[in-house]
Short mmCIF file of N, CA and C in Angstrom, two decimals:
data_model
loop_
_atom_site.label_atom_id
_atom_site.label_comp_id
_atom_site.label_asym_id
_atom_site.label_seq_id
_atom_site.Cartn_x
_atom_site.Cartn_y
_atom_site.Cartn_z
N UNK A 1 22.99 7.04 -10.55
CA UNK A 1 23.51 8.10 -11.39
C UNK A 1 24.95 7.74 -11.77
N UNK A 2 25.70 8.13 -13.11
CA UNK A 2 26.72 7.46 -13.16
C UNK A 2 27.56 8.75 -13.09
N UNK A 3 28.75 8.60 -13.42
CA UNK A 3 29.75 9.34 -12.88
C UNK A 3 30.52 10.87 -13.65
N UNK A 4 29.53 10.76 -14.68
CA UNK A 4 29.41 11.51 -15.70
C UNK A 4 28.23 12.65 -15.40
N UNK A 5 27.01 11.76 -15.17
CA UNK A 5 25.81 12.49 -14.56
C UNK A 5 25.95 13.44 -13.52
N UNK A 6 26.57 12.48 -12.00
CA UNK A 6 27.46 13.37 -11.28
C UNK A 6 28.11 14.72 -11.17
N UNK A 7 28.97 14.40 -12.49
CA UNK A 7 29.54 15.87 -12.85
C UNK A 7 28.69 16.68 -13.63
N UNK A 8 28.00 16.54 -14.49
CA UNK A 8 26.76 17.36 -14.99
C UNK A 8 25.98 17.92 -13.90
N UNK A 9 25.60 17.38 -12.55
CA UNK A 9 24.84 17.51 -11.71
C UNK A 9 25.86 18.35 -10.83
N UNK A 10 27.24 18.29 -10.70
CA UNK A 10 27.64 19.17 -10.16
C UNK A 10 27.93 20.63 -10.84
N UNK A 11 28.11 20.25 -11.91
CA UNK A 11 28.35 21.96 -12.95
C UNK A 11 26.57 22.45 -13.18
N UNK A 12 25.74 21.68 -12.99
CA UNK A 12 23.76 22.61 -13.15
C UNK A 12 23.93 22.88 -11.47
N UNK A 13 24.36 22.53 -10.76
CA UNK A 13 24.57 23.09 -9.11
C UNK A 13 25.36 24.30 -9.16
N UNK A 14 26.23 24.39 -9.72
CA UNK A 14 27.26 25.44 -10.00
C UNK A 14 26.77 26.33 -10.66
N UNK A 15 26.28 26.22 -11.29
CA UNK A 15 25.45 27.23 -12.08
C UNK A 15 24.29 27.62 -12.04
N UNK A 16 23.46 26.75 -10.97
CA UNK A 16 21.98 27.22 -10.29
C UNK A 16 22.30 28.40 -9.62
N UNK A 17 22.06 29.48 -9.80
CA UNK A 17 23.00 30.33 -8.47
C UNK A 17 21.84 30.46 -7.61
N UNK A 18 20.54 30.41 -7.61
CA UNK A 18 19.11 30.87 -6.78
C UNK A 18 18.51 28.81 -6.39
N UNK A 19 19.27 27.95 -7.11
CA UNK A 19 18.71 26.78 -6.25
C UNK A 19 17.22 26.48 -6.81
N UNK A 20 17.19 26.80 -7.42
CA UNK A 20 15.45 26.62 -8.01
C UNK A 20 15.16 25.48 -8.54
N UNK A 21 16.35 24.93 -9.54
CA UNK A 21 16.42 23.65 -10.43
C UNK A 21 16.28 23.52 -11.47
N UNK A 22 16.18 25.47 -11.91
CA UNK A 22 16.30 25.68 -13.27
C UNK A 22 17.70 26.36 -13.61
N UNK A 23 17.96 26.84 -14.80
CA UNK A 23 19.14 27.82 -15.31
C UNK A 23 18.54 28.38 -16.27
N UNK A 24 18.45 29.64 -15.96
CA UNK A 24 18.12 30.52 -16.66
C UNK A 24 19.05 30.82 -17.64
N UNK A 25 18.65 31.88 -18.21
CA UNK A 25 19.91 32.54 -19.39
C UNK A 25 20.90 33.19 -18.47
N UNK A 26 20.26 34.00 -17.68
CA UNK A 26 21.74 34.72 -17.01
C UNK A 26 22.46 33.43 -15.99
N UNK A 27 21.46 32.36 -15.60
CA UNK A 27 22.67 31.88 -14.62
C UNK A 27 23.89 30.76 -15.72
N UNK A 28 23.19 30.36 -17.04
CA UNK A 28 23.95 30.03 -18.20
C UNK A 28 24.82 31.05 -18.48
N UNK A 29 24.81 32.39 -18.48
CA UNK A 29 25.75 33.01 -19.22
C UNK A 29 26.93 33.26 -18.17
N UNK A 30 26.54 33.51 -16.93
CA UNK A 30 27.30 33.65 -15.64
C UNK A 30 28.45 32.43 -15.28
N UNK A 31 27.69 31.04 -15.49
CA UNK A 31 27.90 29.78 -15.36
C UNK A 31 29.53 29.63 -16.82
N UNK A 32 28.78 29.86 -17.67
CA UNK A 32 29.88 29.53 -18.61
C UNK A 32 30.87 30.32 -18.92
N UNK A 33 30.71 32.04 -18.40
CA UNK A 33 31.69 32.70 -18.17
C UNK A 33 32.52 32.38 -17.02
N UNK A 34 32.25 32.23 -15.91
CA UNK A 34 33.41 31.61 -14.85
C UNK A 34 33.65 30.52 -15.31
N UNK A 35 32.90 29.59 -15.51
CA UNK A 35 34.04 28.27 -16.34
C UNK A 35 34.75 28.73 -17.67
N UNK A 36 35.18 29.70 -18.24
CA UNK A 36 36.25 29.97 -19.57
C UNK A 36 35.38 29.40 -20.38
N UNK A 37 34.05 28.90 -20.75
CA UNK A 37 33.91 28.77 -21.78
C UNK A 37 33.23 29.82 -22.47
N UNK A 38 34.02 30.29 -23.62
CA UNK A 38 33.05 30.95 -24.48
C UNK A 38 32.02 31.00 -25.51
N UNK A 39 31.04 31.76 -24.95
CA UNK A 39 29.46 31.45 -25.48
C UNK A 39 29.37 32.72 -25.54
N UNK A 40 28.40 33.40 -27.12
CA UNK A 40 28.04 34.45 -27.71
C UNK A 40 26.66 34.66 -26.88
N UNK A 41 26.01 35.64 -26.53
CA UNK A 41 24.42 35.76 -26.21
C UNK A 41 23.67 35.13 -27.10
N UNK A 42 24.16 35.20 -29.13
CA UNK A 42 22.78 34.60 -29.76
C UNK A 42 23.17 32.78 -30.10
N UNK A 43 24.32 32.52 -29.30
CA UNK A 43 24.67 31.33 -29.49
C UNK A 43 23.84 30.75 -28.02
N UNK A 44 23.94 31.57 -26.86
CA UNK A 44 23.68 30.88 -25.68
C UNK A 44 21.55 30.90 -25.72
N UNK A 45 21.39 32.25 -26.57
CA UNK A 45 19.65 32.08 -26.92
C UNK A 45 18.90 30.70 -27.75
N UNK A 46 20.16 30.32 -28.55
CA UNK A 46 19.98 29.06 -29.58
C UNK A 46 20.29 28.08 -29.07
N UNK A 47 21.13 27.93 -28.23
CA UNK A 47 20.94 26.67 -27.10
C UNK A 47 19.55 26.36 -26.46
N UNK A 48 19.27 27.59 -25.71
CA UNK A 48 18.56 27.13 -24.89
C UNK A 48 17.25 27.11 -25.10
N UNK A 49 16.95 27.81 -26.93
CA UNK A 49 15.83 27.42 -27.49
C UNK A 49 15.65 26.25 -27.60
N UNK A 50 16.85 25.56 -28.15
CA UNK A 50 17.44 23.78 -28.76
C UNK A 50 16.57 22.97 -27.89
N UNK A 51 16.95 23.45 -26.50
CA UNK A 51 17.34 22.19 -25.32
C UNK A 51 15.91 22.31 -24.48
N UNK A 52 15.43 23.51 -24.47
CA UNK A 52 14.30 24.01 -23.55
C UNK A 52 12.66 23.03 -23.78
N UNK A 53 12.97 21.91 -23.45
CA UNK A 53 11.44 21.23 -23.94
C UNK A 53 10.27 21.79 -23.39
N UNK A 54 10.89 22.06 -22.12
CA UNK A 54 9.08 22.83 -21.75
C UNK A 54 8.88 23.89 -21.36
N UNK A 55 9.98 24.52 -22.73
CA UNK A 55 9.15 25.86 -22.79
C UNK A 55 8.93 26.86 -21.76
N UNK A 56 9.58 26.70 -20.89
CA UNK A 56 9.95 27.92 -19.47
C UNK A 56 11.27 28.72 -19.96
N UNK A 57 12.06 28.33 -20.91
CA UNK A 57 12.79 29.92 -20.87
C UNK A 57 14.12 29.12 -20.29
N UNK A 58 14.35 28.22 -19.62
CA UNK A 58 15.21 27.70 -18.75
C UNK A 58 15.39 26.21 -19.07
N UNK A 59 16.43 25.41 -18.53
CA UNK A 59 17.14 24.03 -18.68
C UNK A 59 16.86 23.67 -17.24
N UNK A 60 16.46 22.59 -17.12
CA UNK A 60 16.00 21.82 -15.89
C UNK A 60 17.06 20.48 -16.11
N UNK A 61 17.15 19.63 -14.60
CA UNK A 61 18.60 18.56 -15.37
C UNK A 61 18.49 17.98 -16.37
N UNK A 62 17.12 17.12 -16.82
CA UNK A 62 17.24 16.21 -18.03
C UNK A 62 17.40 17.28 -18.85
N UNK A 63 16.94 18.57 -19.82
CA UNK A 63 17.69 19.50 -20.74
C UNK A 63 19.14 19.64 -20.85
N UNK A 64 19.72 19.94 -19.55
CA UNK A 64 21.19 20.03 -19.30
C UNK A 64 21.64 18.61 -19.65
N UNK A 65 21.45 17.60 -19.26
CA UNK A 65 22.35 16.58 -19.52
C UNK A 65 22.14 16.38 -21.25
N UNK A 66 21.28 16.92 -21.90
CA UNK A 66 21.10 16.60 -23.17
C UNK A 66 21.80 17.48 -24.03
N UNK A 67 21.60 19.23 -23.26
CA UNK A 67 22.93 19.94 -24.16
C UNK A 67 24.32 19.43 -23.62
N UNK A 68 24.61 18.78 -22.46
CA UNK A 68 26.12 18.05 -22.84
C UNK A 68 26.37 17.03 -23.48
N UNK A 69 25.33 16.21 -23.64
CA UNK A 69 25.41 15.36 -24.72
C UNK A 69 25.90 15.92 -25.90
N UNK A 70 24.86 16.72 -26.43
CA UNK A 70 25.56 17.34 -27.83
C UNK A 70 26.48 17.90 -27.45
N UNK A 71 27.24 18.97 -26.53
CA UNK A 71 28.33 19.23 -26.50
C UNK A 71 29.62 18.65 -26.89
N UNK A 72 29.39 17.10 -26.28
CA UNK A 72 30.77 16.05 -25.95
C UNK A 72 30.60 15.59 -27.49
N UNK A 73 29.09 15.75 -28.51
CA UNK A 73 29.67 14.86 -29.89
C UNK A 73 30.09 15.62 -30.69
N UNK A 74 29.54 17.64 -30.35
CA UNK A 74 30.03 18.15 -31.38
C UNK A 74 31.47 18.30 -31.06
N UNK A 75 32.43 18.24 -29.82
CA UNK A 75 33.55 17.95 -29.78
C UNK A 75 34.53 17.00 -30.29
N UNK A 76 33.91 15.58 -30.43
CA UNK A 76 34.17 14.18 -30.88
C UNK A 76 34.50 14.93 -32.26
N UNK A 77 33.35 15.62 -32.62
CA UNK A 77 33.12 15.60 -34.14
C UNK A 77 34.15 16.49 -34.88
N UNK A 78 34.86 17.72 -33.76
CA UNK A 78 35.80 18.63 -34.35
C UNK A 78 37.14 17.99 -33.91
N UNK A 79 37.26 17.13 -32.95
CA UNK A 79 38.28 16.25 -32.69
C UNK A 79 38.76 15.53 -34.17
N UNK A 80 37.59 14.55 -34.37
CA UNK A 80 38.08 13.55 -35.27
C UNK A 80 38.25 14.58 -36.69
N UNK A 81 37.52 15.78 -36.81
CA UNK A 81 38.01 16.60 -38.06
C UNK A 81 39.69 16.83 -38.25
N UNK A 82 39.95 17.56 -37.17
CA UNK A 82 40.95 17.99 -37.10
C UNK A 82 42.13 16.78 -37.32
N UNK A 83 41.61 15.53 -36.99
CA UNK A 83 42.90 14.42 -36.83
C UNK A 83 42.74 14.40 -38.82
N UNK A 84 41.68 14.67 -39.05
CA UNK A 84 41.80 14.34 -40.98
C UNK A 84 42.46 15.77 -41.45
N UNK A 85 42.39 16.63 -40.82
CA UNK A 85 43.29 17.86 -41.72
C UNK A 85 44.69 17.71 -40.78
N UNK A 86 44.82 17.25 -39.86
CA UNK A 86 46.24 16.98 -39.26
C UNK A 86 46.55 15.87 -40.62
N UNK A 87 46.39 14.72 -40.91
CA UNK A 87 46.74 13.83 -41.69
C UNK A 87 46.72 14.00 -43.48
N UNK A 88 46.50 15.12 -43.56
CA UNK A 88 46.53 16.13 -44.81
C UNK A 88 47.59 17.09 -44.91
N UNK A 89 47.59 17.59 -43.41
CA UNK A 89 48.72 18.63 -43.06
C UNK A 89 50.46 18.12 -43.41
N UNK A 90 50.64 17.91 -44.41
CA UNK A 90 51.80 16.49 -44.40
C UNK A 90 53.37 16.97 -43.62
N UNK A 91 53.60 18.47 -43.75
CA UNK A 91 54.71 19.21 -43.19
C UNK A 91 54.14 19.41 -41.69
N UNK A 92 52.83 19.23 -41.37
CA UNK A 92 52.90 19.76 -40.10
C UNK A 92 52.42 21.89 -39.80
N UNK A 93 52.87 22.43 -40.81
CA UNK A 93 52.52 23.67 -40.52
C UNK A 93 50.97 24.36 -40.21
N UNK A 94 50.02 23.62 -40.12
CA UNK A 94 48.83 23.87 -39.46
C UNK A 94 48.17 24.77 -40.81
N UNK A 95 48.45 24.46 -41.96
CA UNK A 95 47.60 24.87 -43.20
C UNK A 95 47.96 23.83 -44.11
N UNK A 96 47.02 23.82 -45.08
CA UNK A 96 47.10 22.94 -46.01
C UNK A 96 47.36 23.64 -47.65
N UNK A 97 48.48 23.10 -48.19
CA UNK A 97 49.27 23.81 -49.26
C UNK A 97 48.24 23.07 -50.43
N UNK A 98 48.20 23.95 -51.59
CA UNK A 98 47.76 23.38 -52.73
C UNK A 98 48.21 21.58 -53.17
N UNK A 99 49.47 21.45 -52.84
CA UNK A 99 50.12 20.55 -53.27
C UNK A 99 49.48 19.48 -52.24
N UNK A 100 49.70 19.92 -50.88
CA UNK A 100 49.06 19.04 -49.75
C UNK A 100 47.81 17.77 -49.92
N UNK A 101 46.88 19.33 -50.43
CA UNK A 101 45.43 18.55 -50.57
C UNK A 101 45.48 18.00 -52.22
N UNK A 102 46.01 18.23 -53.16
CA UNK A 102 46.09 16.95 -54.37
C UNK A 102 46.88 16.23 -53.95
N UNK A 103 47.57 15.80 -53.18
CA UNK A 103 48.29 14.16 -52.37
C UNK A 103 47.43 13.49 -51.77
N UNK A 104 46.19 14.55 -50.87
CA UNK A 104 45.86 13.96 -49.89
C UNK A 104 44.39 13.28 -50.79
N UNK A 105 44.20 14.09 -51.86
CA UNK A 105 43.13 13.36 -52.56
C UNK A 105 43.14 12.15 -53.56
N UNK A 106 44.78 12.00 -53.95
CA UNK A 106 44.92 11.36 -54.53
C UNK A 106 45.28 10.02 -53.77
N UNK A 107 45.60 10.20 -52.42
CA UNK A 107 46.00 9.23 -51.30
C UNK A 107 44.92 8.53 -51.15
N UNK A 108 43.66 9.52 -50.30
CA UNK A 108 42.48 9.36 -49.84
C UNK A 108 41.57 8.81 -50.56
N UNK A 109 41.64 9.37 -51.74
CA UNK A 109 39.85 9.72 -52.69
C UNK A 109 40.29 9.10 -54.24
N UNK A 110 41.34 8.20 -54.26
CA UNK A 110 41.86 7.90 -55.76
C UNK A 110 41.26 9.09 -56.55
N UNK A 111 41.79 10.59 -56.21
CA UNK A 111 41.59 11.36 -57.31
C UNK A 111 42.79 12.00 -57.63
N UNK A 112 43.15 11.56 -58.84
CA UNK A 112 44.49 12.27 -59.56
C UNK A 112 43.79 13.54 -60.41
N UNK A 113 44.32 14.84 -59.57
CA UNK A 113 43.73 16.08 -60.85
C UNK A 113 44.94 16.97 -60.55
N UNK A 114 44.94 17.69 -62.42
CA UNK A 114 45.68 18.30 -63.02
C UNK A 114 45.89 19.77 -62.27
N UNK A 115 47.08 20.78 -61.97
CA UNK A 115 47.33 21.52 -61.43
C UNK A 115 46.04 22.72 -61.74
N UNK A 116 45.67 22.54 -62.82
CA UNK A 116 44.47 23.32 -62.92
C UNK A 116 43.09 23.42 -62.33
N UNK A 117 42.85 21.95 -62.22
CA UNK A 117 41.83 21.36 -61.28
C UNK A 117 42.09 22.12 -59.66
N UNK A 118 43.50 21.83 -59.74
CA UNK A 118 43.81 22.22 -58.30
C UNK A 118 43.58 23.45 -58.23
N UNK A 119 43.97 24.64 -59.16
CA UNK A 119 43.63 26.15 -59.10
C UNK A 119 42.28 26.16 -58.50
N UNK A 120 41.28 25.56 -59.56
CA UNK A 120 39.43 25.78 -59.27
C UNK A 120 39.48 25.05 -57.76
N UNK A 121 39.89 23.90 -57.71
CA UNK A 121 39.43 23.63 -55.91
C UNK A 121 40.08 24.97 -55.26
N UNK A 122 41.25 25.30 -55.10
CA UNK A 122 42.03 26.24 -53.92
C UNK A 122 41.16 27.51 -54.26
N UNK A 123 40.52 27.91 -55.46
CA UNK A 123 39.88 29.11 -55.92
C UNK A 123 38.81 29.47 -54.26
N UNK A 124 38.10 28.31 -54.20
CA UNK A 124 36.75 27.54 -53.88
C UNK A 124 36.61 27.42 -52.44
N UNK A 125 38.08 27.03 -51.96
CA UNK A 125 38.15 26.92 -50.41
C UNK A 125 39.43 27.96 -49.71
N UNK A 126 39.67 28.43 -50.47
CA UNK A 126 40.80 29.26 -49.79
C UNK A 126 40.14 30.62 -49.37
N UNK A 127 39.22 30.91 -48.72
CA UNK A 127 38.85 32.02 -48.65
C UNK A 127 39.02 33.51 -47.96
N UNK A 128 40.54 33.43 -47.89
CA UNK A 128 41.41 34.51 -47.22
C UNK A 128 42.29 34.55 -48.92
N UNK A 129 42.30 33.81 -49.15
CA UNK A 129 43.29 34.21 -50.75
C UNK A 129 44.52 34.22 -50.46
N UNK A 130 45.06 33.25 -49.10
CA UNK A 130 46.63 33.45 -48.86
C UNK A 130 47.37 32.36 -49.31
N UNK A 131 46.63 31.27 -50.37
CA UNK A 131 47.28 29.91 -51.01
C UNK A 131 47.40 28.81 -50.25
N UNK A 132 46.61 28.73 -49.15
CA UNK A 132 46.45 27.99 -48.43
C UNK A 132 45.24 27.60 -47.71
N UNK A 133 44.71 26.54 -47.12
CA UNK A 133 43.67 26.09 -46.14
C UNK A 133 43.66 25.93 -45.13
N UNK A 134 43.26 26.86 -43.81
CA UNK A 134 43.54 26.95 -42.56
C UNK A 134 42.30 25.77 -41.86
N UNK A 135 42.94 25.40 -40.99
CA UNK A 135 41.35 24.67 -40.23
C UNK A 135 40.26 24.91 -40.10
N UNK A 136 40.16 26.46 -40.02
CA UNK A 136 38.97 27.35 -39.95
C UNK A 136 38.15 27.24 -41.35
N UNK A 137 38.92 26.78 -42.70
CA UNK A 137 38.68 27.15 -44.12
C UNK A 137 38.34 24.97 -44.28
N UNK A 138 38.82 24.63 -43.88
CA UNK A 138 38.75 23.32 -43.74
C UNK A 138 37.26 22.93 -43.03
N UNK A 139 36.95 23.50 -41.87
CA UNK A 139 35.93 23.02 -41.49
C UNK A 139 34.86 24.04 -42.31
N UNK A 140 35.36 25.17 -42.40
CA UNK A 140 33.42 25.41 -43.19
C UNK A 140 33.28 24.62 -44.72
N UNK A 141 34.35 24.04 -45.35
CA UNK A 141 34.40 23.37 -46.51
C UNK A 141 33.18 21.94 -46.61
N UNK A 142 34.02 21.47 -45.27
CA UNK A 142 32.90 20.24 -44.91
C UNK A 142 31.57 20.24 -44.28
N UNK A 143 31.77 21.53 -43.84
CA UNK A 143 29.91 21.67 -43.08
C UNK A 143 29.37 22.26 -44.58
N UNK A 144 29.90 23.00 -46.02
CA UNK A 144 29.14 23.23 -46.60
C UNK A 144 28.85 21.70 -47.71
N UNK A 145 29.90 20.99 -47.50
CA UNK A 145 29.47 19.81 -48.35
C UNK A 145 28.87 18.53 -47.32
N UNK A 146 28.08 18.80 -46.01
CA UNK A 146 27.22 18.34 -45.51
C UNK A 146 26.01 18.50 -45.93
N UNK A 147 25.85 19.72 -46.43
CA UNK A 147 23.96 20.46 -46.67
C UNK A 147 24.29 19.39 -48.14
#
């Protein structure tokens, strides 16, 4: 077992609370509330639909080591986001100014567009209407130009 497994095998121990060798929903919801992480009920039901191969309702270890798998890439994956709107962010203030993102496209994406262009993009992704792009407005931008 490697040393990673280990610790997976010690947090499904931690969270077995009855020893059975499963995790139920409540010992998942119990489990990830004493560890600080926060998980919704219809987020922790969609997990364990995800992960549940056979269909008992519950995560047995190979399930568990597979929702930390996805755990650690969808982390990778908001990691390495964030380092591209950090590198957009050009002042640093943790939003991205109109002006910001036509530098960063014209840096990035050889796209030079006219302040008007820029109106219709900021129209499009600014969706608080405060002239700016928060990370929060940044990442649903790119999960909608994933579909």
């Amino acid at each position: 077992m490697t040393a990673q497994e280990q610790e997976i095998s010690a947090v499904f121990g931690a969270f077995d609370r009855n020893n059975d060798g499963r995790l139920s929903y409540e010992d998942l919801r119990q489990g990830f509330s004493k560890s600080g992480y926060k998980i919704s009920g219809d987020e922790l039901k969609a997990l364990v639909g995800q992960f549940d191969l056979d269909g008992d309702d519950a995560l047995n270890f190979p399930e568990m080591l597979a929702v930390m798998a996805s755990l650690h890439k969808s982390n990778k994956a908001r990691d390495d986001l964030f380092k591209v709107f950090n590198a957009m962010d050009a002042n640093g203030n943790k939003q991205i100014s109109k002006r910001e993102l036509q530098s960063s496209l014209a840096l990035f994406c050889d796209q030079k567009l006219s302040d008007k262009e820029m109106d219709e993009i900021m129209a499009q992704v600014d969706f608080d209407n405060d002239g700016y792009m928060s990370f929060k407005e940044f990442s649903k931008c790119i999960h909608l130009f994933k579909k």
